[in-house]
Amino acid sequence: MFEQHRDTLAQALSAITGRGYWSAYPESPSPRVYGEGAAERGKEAFEGHLGKPYPLDQPGTGARVGAERSPYGLDLGVSYPEASPEGLVAAAKAAMPAWRDAGPEARALVCLEILHRVNQRSFELANAVQHTTGQAFVMAFQAGGPHAQDRALEAVAYGFATMTAGNAHARWEKPGKGDPLVMEKKFVVVPRGVALVIGCNTFPTWNAYPGLFASLVTGNPVIVKPHPGAILPLAITVSIAREVLAEAGFDPDLVTLAAEEGTGLATTLATHPDVRIVDFTGSTEYGDWLERNAPQALVHTEKAGVNTIVVDSTDAYRGMLGNIAFSLSLYSGQMCTAPQNILLPADGIDTDQGHKSVEEVAADLAGAVGRLLGDDARAVELTGAIVNSAVLGRVEAAASLGEVVLESRAIKHPAFPDATVRTPMIVKVDAAREDVYGHEHFGPISFLVPTASTDDSLEVLRRTISRRGALTASVYSTSEQVLAKAERAALEAGVNLSCNLTGGVFVNQSAAFSDYHGTGANPAATASLTDPGYVAGRFHIVQSRRHA
Amino acid sequence: MFEQHRDTLAQALSAITGRGYWSAYPESPSPRVYGEGAAERGKEAFEGHLGKPYPLDQPGTGARVGAERSPYGLDLGVSYPEASPEGLVAAAKAAMPAWRDAGPEARALVCLEILHRVNQRSFELANAVQHTTGQAFVMAFQAGGPHAQDRALEAVAYGFATMTAGNAHARWEKPGKGDPLVMEKKFVVVPRGVALVIGCNTFPTWNAYPGLFASLVTGNPVIVKPHPGAILPLAITVSIAREVLAEAGFDPDLVTLAAEEGTGLATTLATHPDVRIVDFTGSTEYGDWLERNAPQALVHTEKAGVNTIVVDSTDAYRGMLGNIAFSLSLYSGQMCTAPQNILLPADGIDTDQGHKSVEEVAADLAGAVGRLLGDDARAVELTGAIVNSAVLGRVEAAASLGEVVLESRAIKHPAFPDATVRTPMIVKVDAAREDVYGHEHFGPISFLVPTASTDDSLEVLRRTISRRGALTASVYSTSEQVLAKAERAALEAGVNLSCNLTGGVFVNQSAAFSDYHGTGANPAATASLTDPGYVAGRFHIVQSRRHA
């Protein structure tokens, strides 16, 4: 079944080895690619969900939950079946044996069919992502659609490659004095057990898909627990998975939705003795709690961090400013990969436009952001809306943390008058104030921190990231020696580094099948999307042997 | 350096994929293989250690520890430098960067040179293993020497394969409207951190080598904490590793020994914030404690279990009895893989020698053990000696647990009058007494348990192993249908199964490069020796990217 996806699987397997670029799902939302009328149909499908009970035929209490409100100002009014944790776990366990027995290839092909149908509904999902996260539409399409699908496919490929790293059958011959001993051996992949994926508010699909598909392809049933503010994108995904599983003759309860309005369902499920895998994206506080309080489970977390840019020198001053300005502005910095701390020597930097003092860099960076977001109608397509009041509160508190280099500006969204839109705020802070910049201020808040020297900047990077983690780091320098030192500091802090980004690649972005997202080597995440450590442990191998 | 081992590495990499049989280290202790006089030189080398301070130049307190006593009745009188935990961890951390920077291939070749030299000292190690574990000499040679070395090589191969699963460099081209975006990307393996290996009393090398070499090849320094009763084999191993590391220009403190006399050093080290990997073999109680109380570390444990044989029917009654008798007798059942529970239908079994009642099977099995161990001088070469007083206490307590089918017999060792030697005891126990056979009685103790039917036996297997774990299971049946049911029960209990062993393969034995030891899918172990889950998580990948 779904044998048409064999080529895709083969290509994905080759891509994870090569780590060049390969993408199965085109990121352009153009009608030429997705078909005439696809955008309109997707929008209609999204609107068709609003104000209605979302249809999902899975074990539940009979009650309904859901109170999503779009950061663009509308109540979605969608309700979901309230799940009973025991009911979901029991249904998941009952569904597992047949899924295990299907074997790695059948499971991989079913996963690829799910992704194929998810891809076909990218416009519907983009609208759902936009109106739960506040992302601008094009970003919601790309990051919530094809980029998330590519990360999912990558997880399927890693899962398949790891499950099939050894032969499933072997003939063992041990030479002896007389006839050799000959045995037939069989090796079967068995799942670890029921998996739980805890989604986040800002990237409901991108951050949930890797865990969902890594667990599913390795034989585990998956309970998807979305953030109360971003249920719809995962409800649609769960529906599609259930539809494909049922068509393929499997129990659809292999993938279920655990919607809630913030009543602690994640804790109930994560500590259930039969829940054996937990994937979580969210706060450091809750991630740390999960790591210590669900000992029965393999727990993978992605948490907060202090993403850092070290500026030493540049031969492309304008390019650097534009690149950083874009990184700060994209989705108002509400990305786990957005830079927060910009470190530069207190005596300024050498550039192709002469030496620039800290004050000049600060003013020029503020100017670059200002130019980028000067036109309100275009600005909102980059910043999107503020996802929730906690982010807004942090923006408002940030001015008191140091010397404001760039004020955050409220923008009136031309299409959504109730949307809360804020441009980035940049605050200059003394190097001594590690109590301020040494932890994450999630949202459009960044700190310009003058240091004693670039060596000192690298030491701050190493120290703060080792302590509090980071998903990204970036360096600007014209000196190969400094770049080498930065690479060493990044290695030691265990953070992925981008060097001299001045064009169309941004530190916030990572390409599936080439870039790793997170490393597992610093406190921001326990594993990487995706490396072998992310999939191993989700399954085991059980063997049987007999004389030939 | 050590490029002569490239072929060995390539062969090992191919062997882990094929899972046929391949062994780098010949298991025959014959002079033809190991060289004329090797046995004598090994014995002399071992004797040369006795009664002396073991030379080991590593950070320590200056005091000396060690009180090993051979189960064959002699005090070894070897003392080891007392380690300061802080000193060992600090030295390990200081040694790490250069080892990391050497990269996967250089590390793998150094590990192979260590193993090559360990192999050359197999006779010395065999004597050390014999006189710390109580194993008979040939077993101490095979299991403590070449088999342990093969398992180590397997761990090196898995580590290398997993580290190099993706390319170390990639050129990324993203097609765009104009020129493509082109970036150069570099991927570097970084170690997780200081590793701790906690050895056991019965298989000091076999059970410690996989963790030691898996951590070392992936870039981590390793502190080896032997069981207080079995230090010497690991002290020799640590010395060899340090010698090779120093010759190759690395800091020998990458591998250190943490000898103790049972003063809680394992707990101090395992909970040290800078100890990031723990490999443990031993009791369920302490293993469970480690899994919950060292949250900073990746913890792999191998613990107790209830290894089970299900007897349904056989067409080789004598072969079956002989095979089981051997499995019970080998090293007096002091193997984590030795069978404990023998389940058979209360109304007996069909065999090639007619129907046999439970009483007949009991008597015939007792007879088979009796014949196997009838001659004292030959018996001790199979049973070895009892490792410690806890095992002896359990043997003595076992008679009260049910109806004694075979008494344990004390044997006078012809060469070592002070050795404690005991033959296996078999006790018949009601199926209702799961309180007795439902947990491990480590030592020469097995239970014959009549059940309602083979289906019932399989249900007992599934239930007891799911609860308490097992490293091995075995089934005897002439029915393909029953074998298929047994395979399913084993899959569900997550235990490796052997079917109809009647010849020269025993359920206690697993061949590196073909059989997995443990699965990770039941409570007896968190991972398998060796599968990808055993090596992943010991390292991370950190990337750096820049425009081409």
Short mmCIF file of C-alpha atoms in Angstrom, two decimals, chain B residues 285-458:
data_model
loop_
_atom_site.label_atom_id
_atom_site.label_comp_id
_atom_site.label_asym_id
_atom_site.label_seq_id
_atom_site.Cartn_x
_atom_site.Cartn_y
_atom_site.Cartn_z
CA GLU B 285 17.50 -1.90 43.34
CA TYR B 286 20.59 0.20 42.66
CA GLY B 287 19.94 0.33 38.92
CA ASP B 288 16.45 1.75 39.51
CA TRP B 289 17.93 4.22 41.97
CA LEU B 290 20.48 5.40 39.41
CA GLU B 291 17.79 5.78 36.73
CA ARG B 292 15.90 8.17 39.01
CA ASN B 293 18.69 9.98 40.81
CA ALA B 294 21.19 10.95 38.16
CA PRO B 295 18.98 13.16 35.97
CA GLN B 296 22.03 15.01 34.62
CA ALA B 297 23.27 11.79 33.05
CA LEU B 298 22.30 9.40 30.31
CA VAL B 299 21.91 6.24 32.39
CA HIS B 300 22.12 2.74 30.93
CA THR B 301 21.50 -0.13 33.32
CA GLU B 302 21.54 -3.89 33.18
CA LYS B 303 19.72 -5.39 36.15
CA ALA B 304 18.12 -8.59 37.45
CA GLY B 305 15.48 -10.64 35.67
CA VAL B 306 13.58 -13.89 35.56
CA ASN B 307 14.99 -15.84 32.63
CA THR B 308 12.47 -18.40 31.56
CA ILE B 309 12.30 -21.71 29.68
CA VAL B 310 8.92 -22.86 28.38
CA VAL B 311 8.84 -26.59 27.71
CA ASP B 312 5.93 -27.72 25.53
CA SER B 313 7.25 -30.82 23.70
CA THR B 314 10.42 -32.02 22.03
CA ASP B 315 11.69 -34.48 19.47
CA ALA B 316 15.10 -34.56 21.14
CA TYR B 317 14.44 -35.27 24.79
CA ARG B 318 18.00 -36.16 25.75
CA GLY B 319 19.42 -33.22 23.82
CA MET B 320 17.00 -30.88 25.56
CA LEU B 321 17.83 -32.20 29.01
CA GLY B 322 21.56 -32.02 28.34
CA ASN B 323 21.28 -28.49 26.99
CA ILE B 324 19.26 -27.23 29.94
CA ALA B 325 21.52 -29.06 32.42
CA PHE B 326 24.55 -27.33 30.90
CA SER B 327 22.84 -23.92 31.04
CA LEU B 328 22.03 -24.41 34.72
CA SER B 329 25.54 -25.63 35.57
CA LEU B 330 27.72 -23.19 33.66
CA TYR B 331 29.39 -20.91 36.23
CA SER B 332 26.86 -22.29 38.75
CA GLY B 333 24.09 -20.23 37.20
CA GLN B 334 25.85 -17.01 38.21
CA MET B 335 25.12 -15.46 34.82
CA CYS B 336 22.60 -12.75 34.12
CA THR B 337 21.57 -14.97 31.20
CA ALA B 338 21.19 -18.27 33.09
CA PRO B 339 17.67 -19.72 33.08
CA GLN B 340 15.76 -19.67 36.35
CA ASN B 341 12.12 -20.62 35.68
CA ILE B 342 11.34 -23.82 33.77
CA LEU B 343 7.63 -23.87 32.96
CA LEU B 344 5.89 -27.00 31.68
CA PRO B 345 2.32 -28.29 31.57
CA ALA B 346 1.22 -30.10 34.72
CA ASP B 347 0.03 -33.03 32.62
CA GLY B 348 3.49 -33.52 31.16
CA ILE B 349 5.04 -33.24 27.71
CA ASP B 350 5.25 -35.28 24.53
CA THR B 351 8.76 -36.31 23.55
CA ASP B 352 10.57 -38.63 21.13
CA GLN B 353 10.81 -40.99 24.08
CA GLY B 354 7.09 -40.99 24.78
CA HIS B 355 4.97 -38.85 27.06
CA LYS B 356 6.80 -37.67 30.16
CA SER B 357 5.10 -36.55 33.34
CA VAL B 358 6.35 -33.57 35.31
CA GLU B 359 7.88 -35.97 37.81
CA GLU B 360 9.71 -37.81 35.04
CA VAL B 361 11.01 -34.59 33.52
CA ALA B 362 12.13 -33.45 36.97
CA ALA B 363 13.94 -36.70 37.62
CA ASP B 364 15.48 -36.81 34.16
CA LEU B 365 16.69 -33.21 34.38
CA ALA B 366 18.15 -33.91 37.81
CA GLY B 367 19.81 -36.98 36.29
CA ALA B 368 21.23 -34.97 33.40
CA VAL B 369 22.76 -32.42 35.78
CA GLY B 370 24.05 -35.28 37.92
CA ARG B 371 25.76 -36.94 34.94
CA LEU B 372 27.20 -33.65 33.71
CA LEU B 373 28.71 -32.88 37.10
CA GLY B 374 29.35 -36.43 38.30
CA ASP B 375 33.12 -36.17 38.24
CA ASP B 376 34.32 -33.52 40.69
CA ALA B 377 37.49 -32.63 38.83
CA ARG B 378 35.58 -32.07 35.59
CA ALA B 379 32.58 -30.50 37.32
CA VAL B 380 34.56 -27.60 38.75
CA GLU B 381 35.80 -26.71 35.26
CA LEU B 382 32.16 -26.07 34.39
CA THR B 383 30.74 -24.62 37.61
CA GLY B 384 33.68 -22.61 38.79
CA ALA B 385 33.33 -21.32 42.34
CA ILE B 386 30.60 -19.38 44.14
CA VAL B 387 31.43 -15.71 43.81
CA ASN B 388 30.36 -14.46 47.23
CA SER B 389 28.47 -15.27 50.41
CA ALA B 390 25.22 -13.70 49.20
CA VAL B 391 24.95 -16.32 46.46
CA LEU B 392 25.76 -19.09 48.92
CA GLY B 393 23.09 -17.80 51.30
CA ARG B 394 20.48 -17.92 48.54
CA VAL B 395 21.41 -21.51 47.65
CA GLU B 396 21.02 -22.49 51.26
CA ALA B 397 17.66 -20.73 51.55
CA ALA B 398 16.28 -22.20 48.32
CA ALA B 399 15.44 -25.64 49.72
CA SER B 400 12.65 -24.15 51.79
CA LEU B 401 10.97 -22.55 48.78
CA GLY B 402 9.30 -25.71 47.43
CA GLU B 403 9.87 -29.36 46.72
CA VAL B 404 13.55 -30.05 46.11
CA VAL B 405 14.01 -31.87 42.80
CA LEU B 406 17.79 -31.73 42.90
CA GLU B 407 19.89 -30.88 45.94
CA SER B 408 22.82 -28.54 45.53
CA ARG B 409 25.98 -30.46 46.22
CA ALA B 410 29.17 -29.01 47.70
CA ILE B 411 32.22 -30.08 45.74
CA LYS B 412 35.79 -30.05 46.97
CA HIS B 413 37.89 -28.31 44.34
CA PRO B 414 40.91 -30.52 43.62
CA ALA B 415 43.26 -27.59 43.12
CA PHE B 416 41.77 -24.97 45.45
CA PRO B 417 40.68 -26.53 48.75
CA ASP B 418 39.25 -23.24 50.04
CA ALA B 419 37.01 -22.66 47.04
CA THR B 420 33.24 -22.76 47.61
CA VAL B 421 31.76 -24.89 44.84
CA ARG B 422 28.06 -25.72 44.55
CA THR B 423 26.14 -27.63 41.89
CA PRO B 424 22.72 -26.41 40.76
CA MET B 425 19.67 -26.82 42.93
CA ILE B 426 16.30 -27.36 41.28
CA VAL B 427 13.12 -26.72 43.24
CA LYS B 428 9.59 -27.55 42.13
CA VAL B 429 7.20 -24.73 42.89
CA ASP B 430 3.45 -24.31 42.35
CA ALA B 431 2.37 -21.95 39.60
CA ALA B 432 0.55 -20.00 42.30
CA ARG B 433 3.87 -19.14 43.98
CA GLU B 434 4.75 -16.23 41.74
CA ASP B 435 5.97 -14.59 44.96
CA VAL B 436 8.84 -17.09 44.76
CA TYR B 437 9.70 -17.52 41.08
CA GLY B 438 8.51 -14.04 40.08
CA HIS B 439 11.84 -12.44 41.01
CA GLU B 440 15.49 -13.31 40.56
CA HIS B 441 17.36 -15.73 42.82
CA PHE B 442 20.83 -15.09 41.41
CA GLY B 443 22.98 -18.23 41.60
CA PRO B 444 22.61 -22.00 40.98
CA ILE B 445 18.90 -21.97 41.74
CA SER B 446 16.13 -22.84 39.30
CA PHE B 447 12.43 -23.52 39.62
CA LEU B 448 10.41 -26.18 37.86
CA VAL B 449 6.89 -24.76 37.62
CA PRO B 450 3.99 -26.92 36.42
CA THR B 451 1.33 -24.81 34.72
CA ALA B 452 -2.17 -25.45 33.42
CA SER B 453 -0.95 -25.59 29.81
CA THR B 454 1.68 -24.25 27.44
CA ASP B 455 -0.60 -21.28 26.78
CA ASP B 456 -0.57 -20.69 30.51
CA SER B 457 3.23 -21.03 30.57
CA LEU B 458 3.49 -18.38 27.87
#
